[in-house]
XYZ file of C-alpha atoms in Angstrom:
97
model
C 0.240 -0.171 0.031
C 1.195 3.425 -1.101
C 1.149 6.458 0.804
C 0.315 9.562 -0.639
C 1.048 12.978 0.723
C -1.964 14.952 1.801
C -1.417 18.664 0.333
C -1.739 21.523 2.841
C -5.516 22.778 2.985
C -3.526 26.601 3.569
C 0.319 27.503 3.746
C 1.520 30.618 4.789
C 4.096 32.561 2.893
C 6.041 34.422 5.364
C 8.249 36.300 2.260
C 4.943 37.560 0.978
C 3.266 38.696 4.153
C 6.869 40.404 4.917
C 6.532 42.279 1.653
C 3.259 43.344 1.635
C 3.188 44.950 5.480
C 6.412 46.644 4.917
C 4.767 48.349 1.845
C 1.448 49.175 3.738
C 3.412 50.076 6.615
C 5.275 52.347 4.080
C 2.267 53.676 2.663
C 0.562 55.148 5.746
C 3.844 56.150 7.408
C 4.246 60.252 7.455
C 7.434 60.523 4.702
C 8.289 63.901 6.517
C 8.355 62.275 10.256
C 12.019 62.756 12.047
C 10.487 60.376 15.485
C 10.474 56.939 13.474
C 12.222 53.885 14.560
C 15.523 52.866 12.816
C 16.723 49.392 12.021
C 19.765 50.650 10.318
C 22.647 48.634 11.229
C 25.278 51.660 10.365
C 22.906 54.144 12.102
C 23.105 52.109 15.298
C 26.661 51.985 14.787
C 27.060 55.761 14.656
C 27.519 56.153 10.662
C 25.886 59.291 9.564
C 25.113 57.596 5.820
C 24.793 54.088 4.460
C 24.053 53.235 0.987
C 19.916 52.145 2.137
C 19.522 55.460 4.421
C 16.341 57.619 2.422
C 15.083 54.447 0.946
C 12.163 54.141 3.207
C 11.495 58.159 2.756
C 11.630 57.428 -1.378
C 9.111 54.662 -0.983
C 6.701 56.416 1.594
C 7.193 59.775 -0.545
C 6.043 57.833 -3.825
C 3.423 56.199 -2.211
C 2.289 59.902 -1.445
C 2.414 61.169 -4.771
C 5.927 63.296 -4.202
C 8.156 61.771 -7.383
C 10.534 64.463 -6.763
C 10.940 64.257 -3.452
C 11.275 60.476 -3.776
C 14.042 61.008 -5.808
C 15.778 63.217 -3.990
C 15.228 60.715 -0.735
C 17.126 57.968 -2.515
C 17.287 57.345 -6.731
C 16.417 53.775 -6.448
C 12.858 54.374 -4.427
C 11.092 53.842 -7.661
C 12.988 50.731 -8.482
C 12.807 49.356 -5.233
C 9.213 49.254 -5.345
C 8.579 48.249 -8.686
C 10.936 45.286 -7.570
C 9.100 44.505 -4.715
C 5.501 44.981 -6.384
C 7.036 42.239 -8.828
C 7.967 40.023 -6.225
C 4.773 40.372 -4.739
C 3.132 39.388 -8.079
C 5.639 36.411 -8.224
C 4.459 35.180 -4.742
C 0.698 35.516 -5.577
C 0.827 33.723 -8.777
C 2.803 30.972 -7.057
C 0.832 29.983 -4.692
C -1.267 27.308 -4.164
C -4.575 27.039 -5.225
């Protein structure tokens, strides 16, 4: 008698949840806020700038319709949003039915 594996009824894709929650968080955050918590390792170590500094602000500005400010905060903000949305779309397409 051969045993068959049952497909899971549901599966949580943590990466998908991470990207969606992150984008929603940046969409509802005020881009001009200076009193936010930072996860930047370089800032925690005392450096003033890092390659990613301003990326969150750039994405938040973009979601609020401020394209010029987004590019000024970080020139790769628009590309980052496009990449993340592309990844979310890929993860949704490959999700089990």
